[in-house]
Coordinates of C-alpha atoms and ligand atoms in Angstrom, one line a residue:
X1 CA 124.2 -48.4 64.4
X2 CA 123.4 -45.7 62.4
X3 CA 119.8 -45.4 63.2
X4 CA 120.7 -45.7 66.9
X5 CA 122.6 -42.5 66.9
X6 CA 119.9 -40.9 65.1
X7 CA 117.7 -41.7 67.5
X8 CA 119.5 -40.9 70.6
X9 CA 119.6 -37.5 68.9
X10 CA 115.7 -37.3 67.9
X11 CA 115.2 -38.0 71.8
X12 CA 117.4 -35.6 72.9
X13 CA 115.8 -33.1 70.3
X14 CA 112.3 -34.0 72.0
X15 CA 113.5 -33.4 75.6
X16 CA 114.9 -30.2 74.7
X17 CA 110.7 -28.8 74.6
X18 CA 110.7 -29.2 70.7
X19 CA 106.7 -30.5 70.4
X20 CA 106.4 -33.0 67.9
X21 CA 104.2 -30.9 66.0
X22 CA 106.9 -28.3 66.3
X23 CA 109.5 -30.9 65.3
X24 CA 107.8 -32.1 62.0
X25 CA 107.2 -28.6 60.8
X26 CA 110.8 -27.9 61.1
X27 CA 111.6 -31.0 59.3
X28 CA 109.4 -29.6 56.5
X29 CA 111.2 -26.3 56.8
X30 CA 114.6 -27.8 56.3
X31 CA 113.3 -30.1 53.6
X32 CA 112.3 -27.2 51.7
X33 CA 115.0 -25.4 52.2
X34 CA 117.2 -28.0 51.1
X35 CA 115.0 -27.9 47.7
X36 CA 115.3 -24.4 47.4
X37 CA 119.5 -24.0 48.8
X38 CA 118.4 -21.7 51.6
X39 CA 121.6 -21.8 52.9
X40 CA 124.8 -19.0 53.0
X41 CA 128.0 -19.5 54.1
X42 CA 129.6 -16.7 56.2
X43 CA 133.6 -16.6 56.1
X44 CA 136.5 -16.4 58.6
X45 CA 139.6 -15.4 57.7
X46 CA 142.7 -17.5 58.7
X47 CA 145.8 -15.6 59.3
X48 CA 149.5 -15.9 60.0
X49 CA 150.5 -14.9 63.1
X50 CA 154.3 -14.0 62.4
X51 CA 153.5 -11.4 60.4
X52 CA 149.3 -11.2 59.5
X53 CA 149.6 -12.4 56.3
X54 CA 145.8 -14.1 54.7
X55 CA 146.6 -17.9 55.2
X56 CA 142.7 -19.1 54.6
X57 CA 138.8 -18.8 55.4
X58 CA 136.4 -21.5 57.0
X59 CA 133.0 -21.4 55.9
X60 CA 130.3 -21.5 57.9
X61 CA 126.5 -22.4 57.1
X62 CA 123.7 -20.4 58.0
X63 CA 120.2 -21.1 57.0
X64 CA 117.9 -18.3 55.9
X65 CA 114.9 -19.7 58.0
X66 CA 111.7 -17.8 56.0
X67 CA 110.6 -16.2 59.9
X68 CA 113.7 -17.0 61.9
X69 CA 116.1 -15.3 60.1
X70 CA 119.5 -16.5 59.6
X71 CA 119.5 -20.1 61.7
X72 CA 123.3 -20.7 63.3
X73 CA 124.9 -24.1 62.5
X74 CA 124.4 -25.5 66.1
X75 CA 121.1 -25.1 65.6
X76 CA 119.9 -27.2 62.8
X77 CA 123.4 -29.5 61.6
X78 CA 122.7 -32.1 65.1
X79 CA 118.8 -31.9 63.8
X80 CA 119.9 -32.4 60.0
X81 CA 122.1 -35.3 60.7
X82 CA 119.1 -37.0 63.0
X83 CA 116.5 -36.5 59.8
X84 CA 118.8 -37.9 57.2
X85 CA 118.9 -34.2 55.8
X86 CA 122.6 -33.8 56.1
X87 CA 124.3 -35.3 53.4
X88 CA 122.4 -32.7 50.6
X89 CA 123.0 -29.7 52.9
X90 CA 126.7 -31.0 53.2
X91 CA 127.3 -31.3 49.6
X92 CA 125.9 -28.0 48.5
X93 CA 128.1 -26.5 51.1
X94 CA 131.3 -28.0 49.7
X95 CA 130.2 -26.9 45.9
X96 CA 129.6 -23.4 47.1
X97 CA 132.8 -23.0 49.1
X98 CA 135.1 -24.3 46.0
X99 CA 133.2 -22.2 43.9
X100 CA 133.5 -19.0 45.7
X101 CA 137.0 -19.3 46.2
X102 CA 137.3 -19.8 42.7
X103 CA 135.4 -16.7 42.0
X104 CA 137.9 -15.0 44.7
X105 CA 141.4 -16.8 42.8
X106 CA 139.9 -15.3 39.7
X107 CA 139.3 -12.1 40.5
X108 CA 142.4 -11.3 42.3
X109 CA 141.9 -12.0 45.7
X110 CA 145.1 -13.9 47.2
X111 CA 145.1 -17.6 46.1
X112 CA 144.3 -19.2 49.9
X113 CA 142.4 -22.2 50.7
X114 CA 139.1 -22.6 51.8
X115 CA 137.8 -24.9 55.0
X116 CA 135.1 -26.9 54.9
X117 CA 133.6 -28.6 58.0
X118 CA 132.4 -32.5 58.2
X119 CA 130.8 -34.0 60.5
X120 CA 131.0 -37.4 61.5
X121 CA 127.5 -38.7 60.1
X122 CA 128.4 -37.2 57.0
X123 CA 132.0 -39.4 56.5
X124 CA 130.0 -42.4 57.2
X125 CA 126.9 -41.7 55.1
X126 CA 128.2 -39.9 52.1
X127 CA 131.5 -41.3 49.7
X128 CA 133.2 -37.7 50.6
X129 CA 136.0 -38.5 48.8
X130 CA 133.9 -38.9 45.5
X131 CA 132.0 -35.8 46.1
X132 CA 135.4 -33.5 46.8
X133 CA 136.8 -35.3 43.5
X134 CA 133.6 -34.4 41.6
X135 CA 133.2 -30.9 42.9
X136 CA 136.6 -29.8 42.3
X137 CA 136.2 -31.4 39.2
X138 CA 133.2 -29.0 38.4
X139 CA 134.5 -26.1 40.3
X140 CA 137.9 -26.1 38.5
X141 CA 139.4 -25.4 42.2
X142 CA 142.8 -27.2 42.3
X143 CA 142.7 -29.5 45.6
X144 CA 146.0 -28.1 47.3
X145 CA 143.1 -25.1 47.9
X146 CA 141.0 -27.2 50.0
X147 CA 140.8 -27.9 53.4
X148 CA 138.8 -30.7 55.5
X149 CA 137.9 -29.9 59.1
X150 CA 136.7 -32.9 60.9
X151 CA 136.9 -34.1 64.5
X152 CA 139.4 -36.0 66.3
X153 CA 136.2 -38.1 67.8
X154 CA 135.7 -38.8 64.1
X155 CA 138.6 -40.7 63.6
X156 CA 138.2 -42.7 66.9
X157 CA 134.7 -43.5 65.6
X158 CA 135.9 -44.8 62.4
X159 CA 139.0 -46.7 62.2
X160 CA 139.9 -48.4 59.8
X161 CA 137.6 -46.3 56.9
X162 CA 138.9 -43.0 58.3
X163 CA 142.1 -43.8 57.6
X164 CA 141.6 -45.2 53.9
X165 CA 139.7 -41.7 53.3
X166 CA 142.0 -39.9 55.1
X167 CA 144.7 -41.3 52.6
X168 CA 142.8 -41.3 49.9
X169 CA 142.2 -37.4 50.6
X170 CA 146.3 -36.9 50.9
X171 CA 146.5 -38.7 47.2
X172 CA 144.2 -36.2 45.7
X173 CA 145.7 -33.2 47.1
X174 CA 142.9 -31.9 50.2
X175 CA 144.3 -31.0 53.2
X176 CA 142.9 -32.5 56.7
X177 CA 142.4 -30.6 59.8
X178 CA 141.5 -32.0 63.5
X179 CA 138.8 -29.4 64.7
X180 CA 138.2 -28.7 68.1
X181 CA 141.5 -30.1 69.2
X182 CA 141.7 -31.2 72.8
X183 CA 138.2 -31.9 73.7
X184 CA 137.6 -35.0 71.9
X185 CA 138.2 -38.7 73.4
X186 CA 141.4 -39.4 71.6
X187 CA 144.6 -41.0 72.3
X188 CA 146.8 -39.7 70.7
X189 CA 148.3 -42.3 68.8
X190 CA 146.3 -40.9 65.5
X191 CA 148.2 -37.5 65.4
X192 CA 151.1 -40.3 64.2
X193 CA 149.1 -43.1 62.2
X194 CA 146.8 -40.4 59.9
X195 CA 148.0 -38.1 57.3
X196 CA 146.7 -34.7 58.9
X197 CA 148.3 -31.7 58.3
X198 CA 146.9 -29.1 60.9
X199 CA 145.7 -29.0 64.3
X200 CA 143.1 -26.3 65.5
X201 CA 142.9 -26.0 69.5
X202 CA 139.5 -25.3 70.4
X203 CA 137.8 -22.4 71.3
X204 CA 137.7 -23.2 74.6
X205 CA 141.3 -23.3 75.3
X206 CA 142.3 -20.2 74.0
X207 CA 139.1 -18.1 75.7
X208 CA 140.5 -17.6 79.2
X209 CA 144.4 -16.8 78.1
X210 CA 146.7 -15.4 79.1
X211 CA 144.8 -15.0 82.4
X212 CA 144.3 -18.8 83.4
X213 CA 147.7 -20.0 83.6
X214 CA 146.2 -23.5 83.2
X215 CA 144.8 -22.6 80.2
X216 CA 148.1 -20.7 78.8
X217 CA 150.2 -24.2 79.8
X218 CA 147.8 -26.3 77.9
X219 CA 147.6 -24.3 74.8
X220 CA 151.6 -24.2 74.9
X221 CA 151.5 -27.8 74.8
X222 CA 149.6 -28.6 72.0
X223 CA 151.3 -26.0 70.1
X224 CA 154.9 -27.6 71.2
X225 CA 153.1 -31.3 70.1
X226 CA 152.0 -30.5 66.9
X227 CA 155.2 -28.8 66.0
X228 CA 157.2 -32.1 66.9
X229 CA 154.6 -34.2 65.0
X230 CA 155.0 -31.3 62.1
X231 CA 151.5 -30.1 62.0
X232 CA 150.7 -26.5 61.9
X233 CA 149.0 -25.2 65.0
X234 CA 146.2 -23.0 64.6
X235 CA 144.1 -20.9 67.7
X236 CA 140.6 -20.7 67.2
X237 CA 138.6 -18.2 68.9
X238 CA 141.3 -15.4 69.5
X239 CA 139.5 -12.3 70.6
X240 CA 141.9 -10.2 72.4
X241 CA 145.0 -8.6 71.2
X242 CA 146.3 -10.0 74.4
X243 CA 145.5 -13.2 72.9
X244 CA 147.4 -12.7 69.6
X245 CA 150.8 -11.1 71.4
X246 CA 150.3 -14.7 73.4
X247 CA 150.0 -17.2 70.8
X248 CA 152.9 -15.3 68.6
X249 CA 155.3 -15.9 71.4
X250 CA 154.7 -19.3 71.5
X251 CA 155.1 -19.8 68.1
X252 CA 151.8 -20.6 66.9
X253 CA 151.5 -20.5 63.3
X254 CA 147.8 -19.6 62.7
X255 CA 145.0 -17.7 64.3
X256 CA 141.2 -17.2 63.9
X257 CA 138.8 -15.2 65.8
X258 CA 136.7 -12.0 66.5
X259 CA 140.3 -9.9 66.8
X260 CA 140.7 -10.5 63.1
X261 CA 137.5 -10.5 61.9
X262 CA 134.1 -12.6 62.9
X263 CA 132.9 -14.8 60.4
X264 CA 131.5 -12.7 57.2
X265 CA 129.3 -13.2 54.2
X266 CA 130.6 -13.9 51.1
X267 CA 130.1 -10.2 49.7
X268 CA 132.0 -8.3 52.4
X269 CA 135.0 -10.3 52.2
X270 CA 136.5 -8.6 49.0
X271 CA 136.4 -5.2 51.2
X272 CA 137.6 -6.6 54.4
X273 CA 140.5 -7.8 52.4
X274 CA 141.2 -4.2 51.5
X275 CA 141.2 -2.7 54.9
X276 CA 143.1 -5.9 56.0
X277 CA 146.3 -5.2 53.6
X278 CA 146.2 -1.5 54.5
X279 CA 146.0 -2.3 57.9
Ligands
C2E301 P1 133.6 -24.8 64.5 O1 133.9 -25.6 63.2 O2 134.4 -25.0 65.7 O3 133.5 -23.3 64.0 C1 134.0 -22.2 64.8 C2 132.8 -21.5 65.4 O4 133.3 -20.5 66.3 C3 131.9 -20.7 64.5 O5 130.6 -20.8 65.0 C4 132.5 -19.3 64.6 O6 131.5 -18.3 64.2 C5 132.8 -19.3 66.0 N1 133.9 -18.3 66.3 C6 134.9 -17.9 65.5 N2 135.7 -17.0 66.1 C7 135.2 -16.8 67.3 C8 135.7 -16.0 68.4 O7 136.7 -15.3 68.4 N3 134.9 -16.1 69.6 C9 133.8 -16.9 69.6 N4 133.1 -16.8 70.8 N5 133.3 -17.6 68.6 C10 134.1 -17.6 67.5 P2 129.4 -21.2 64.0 O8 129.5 -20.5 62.7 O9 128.1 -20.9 64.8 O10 129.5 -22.7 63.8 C11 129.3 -23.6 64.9 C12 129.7 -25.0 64.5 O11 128.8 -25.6 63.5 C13 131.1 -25.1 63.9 O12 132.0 -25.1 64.9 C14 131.0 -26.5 63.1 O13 131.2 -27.5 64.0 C15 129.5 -26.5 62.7 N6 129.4 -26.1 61.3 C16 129.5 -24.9 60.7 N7 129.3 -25.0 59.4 C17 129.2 -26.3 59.1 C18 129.1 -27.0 57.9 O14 129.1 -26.5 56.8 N8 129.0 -28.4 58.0 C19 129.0 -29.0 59.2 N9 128.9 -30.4 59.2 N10 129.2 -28.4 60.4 C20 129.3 -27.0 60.3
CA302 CA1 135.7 -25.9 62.1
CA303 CA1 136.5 -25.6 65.9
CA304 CA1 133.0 -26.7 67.3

């Protein structure tokens, strides 16, 4: 089943005009930057909307491709996962987000979780509960200051095993996000049978508010849902002020986006965090 999926993606990856020439020597890229952690991750900050407090960041990986540049997520995760590269790149990922947020605890910075992303390949290839035990472990981050973001389509996928993990995660302490919430195949039966404790409505929802009243009526939906079901509700890609006055009156809790600040590396947080409090 696995090997299926993989290949479905390898295909795909070939019809998108990647030459297989072009396609092994980006496999030999990735391998080597794997060897060589020739990855960063950039930082959004999470905030309350009732009154701006910091309430979190999400990481994100970029790789440092040696001609490219910094390589965005979309662009090499889907390839990772179809190689078999994903789980070290996913594990390095969750070592370096716990231990800059430890770094941050320590030196003052408020003492807010971090968000780490998992894809779906990765639950099912990788014990993730063993690594997060481990890395905290090493890290000396306490678990109540991380957060796992993974898909609703994940836990459609995976049953029975998602929600033993998804419990096992609740025992140790890490938090569980849905990501992209709303544009998943789900019914929505999970939101009640998994521990989850927040619920981020995509991007996608949020992008033509307040204008598209459709829009605007679906995003007040979830955000009514989740607070019956006692989730927090969280708006991903807010980039207007428009936006922000909007979610506020509906009560959402949390918010993420350009307005705030785009995703940054891990040195200019520290300073963003000044103007932010000043602000
Ligand atoms: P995501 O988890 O939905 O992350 C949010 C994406 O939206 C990020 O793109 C972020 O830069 C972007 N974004 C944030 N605010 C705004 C906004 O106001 N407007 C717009 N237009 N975009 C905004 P990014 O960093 O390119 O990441 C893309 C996707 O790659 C992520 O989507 C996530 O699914 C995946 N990803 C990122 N890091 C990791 C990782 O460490 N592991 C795994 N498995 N996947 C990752
Ligand atoms: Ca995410
Ligand atoms: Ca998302
Ligand atoms: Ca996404």
């Amino acid at each position: 089943k696995d090997s299926g999926r993989a290949n479905r993606q390898f295909y795909q990856h070939s019809m998108d005009g990647r030459a297989p020439l072009e396609e092994l020597q980006l496999e030999r890229l990735l391998r080597d930057a794997i060897q060589r952690h020739a990855f960063t991750l950039h930082y959004q900050p999470q905030v309350w909307l009732d009154d701006g407090r910091l309430a979190g960041f999400e990481a994100l990986v970029r790789w440092q491709h040696p001609e490219r540049g910094i390589v965005a997520p979309d662009e090499f995760i889907p390839f990772a996962e179809a190689r078999g590269l994903i789980t070290p790149i996913g594990r390095w990922v969750l070592h370096e987000a716990c231990r800059q947020l430890k770094a941050w605890h320590d030196a003052g910075l408020p003492q807010v979780p971090v968000a780490v992303n998992l894809s779906a390949l990765e639950l099912r290839q990788r014990d993730v509960v063993a690594d997060i035990r481990q890395v905290l472990d090493a890290t000396g981050l306490a678990p109540r200051f991380l957060e796992i973001e993974i898909t609703e389509t994940v836990l459609m996928q995976q049953g029975t095993s998602a929600a033993s993990m998804l419990a096992a995660l609740r025992a140790l302490g890490v938090r569980v996000s849905i990501d992209d919430f709303g544009t998943g195949y789900s019914s929505l039966a999970y939101l009640k049978r998994y521990p989850i404790d927040k619920l981020k409505i995509d991007r996608s929802f949020v992008t033509d508010t307040p204008g598209s009243s459709d829009d605007v009526a679906i995003v007040t939906a979830i955000i009514q849902m989740g607070h019956s079901l006692q989730l927090q509700v969280v708006a991903e890609g807010m980039e207007t002020a428009e936006q922000q006055h909007m979610l506020r009156a509906l009560g959402c809790d949390l918010a993420q986006g350009w307005q705030l600040s785009r995703p940054l590396a891990a040195d200019q947080i520290p300073g963003w965090w000044q103007r932010w409090r000043q602000a």
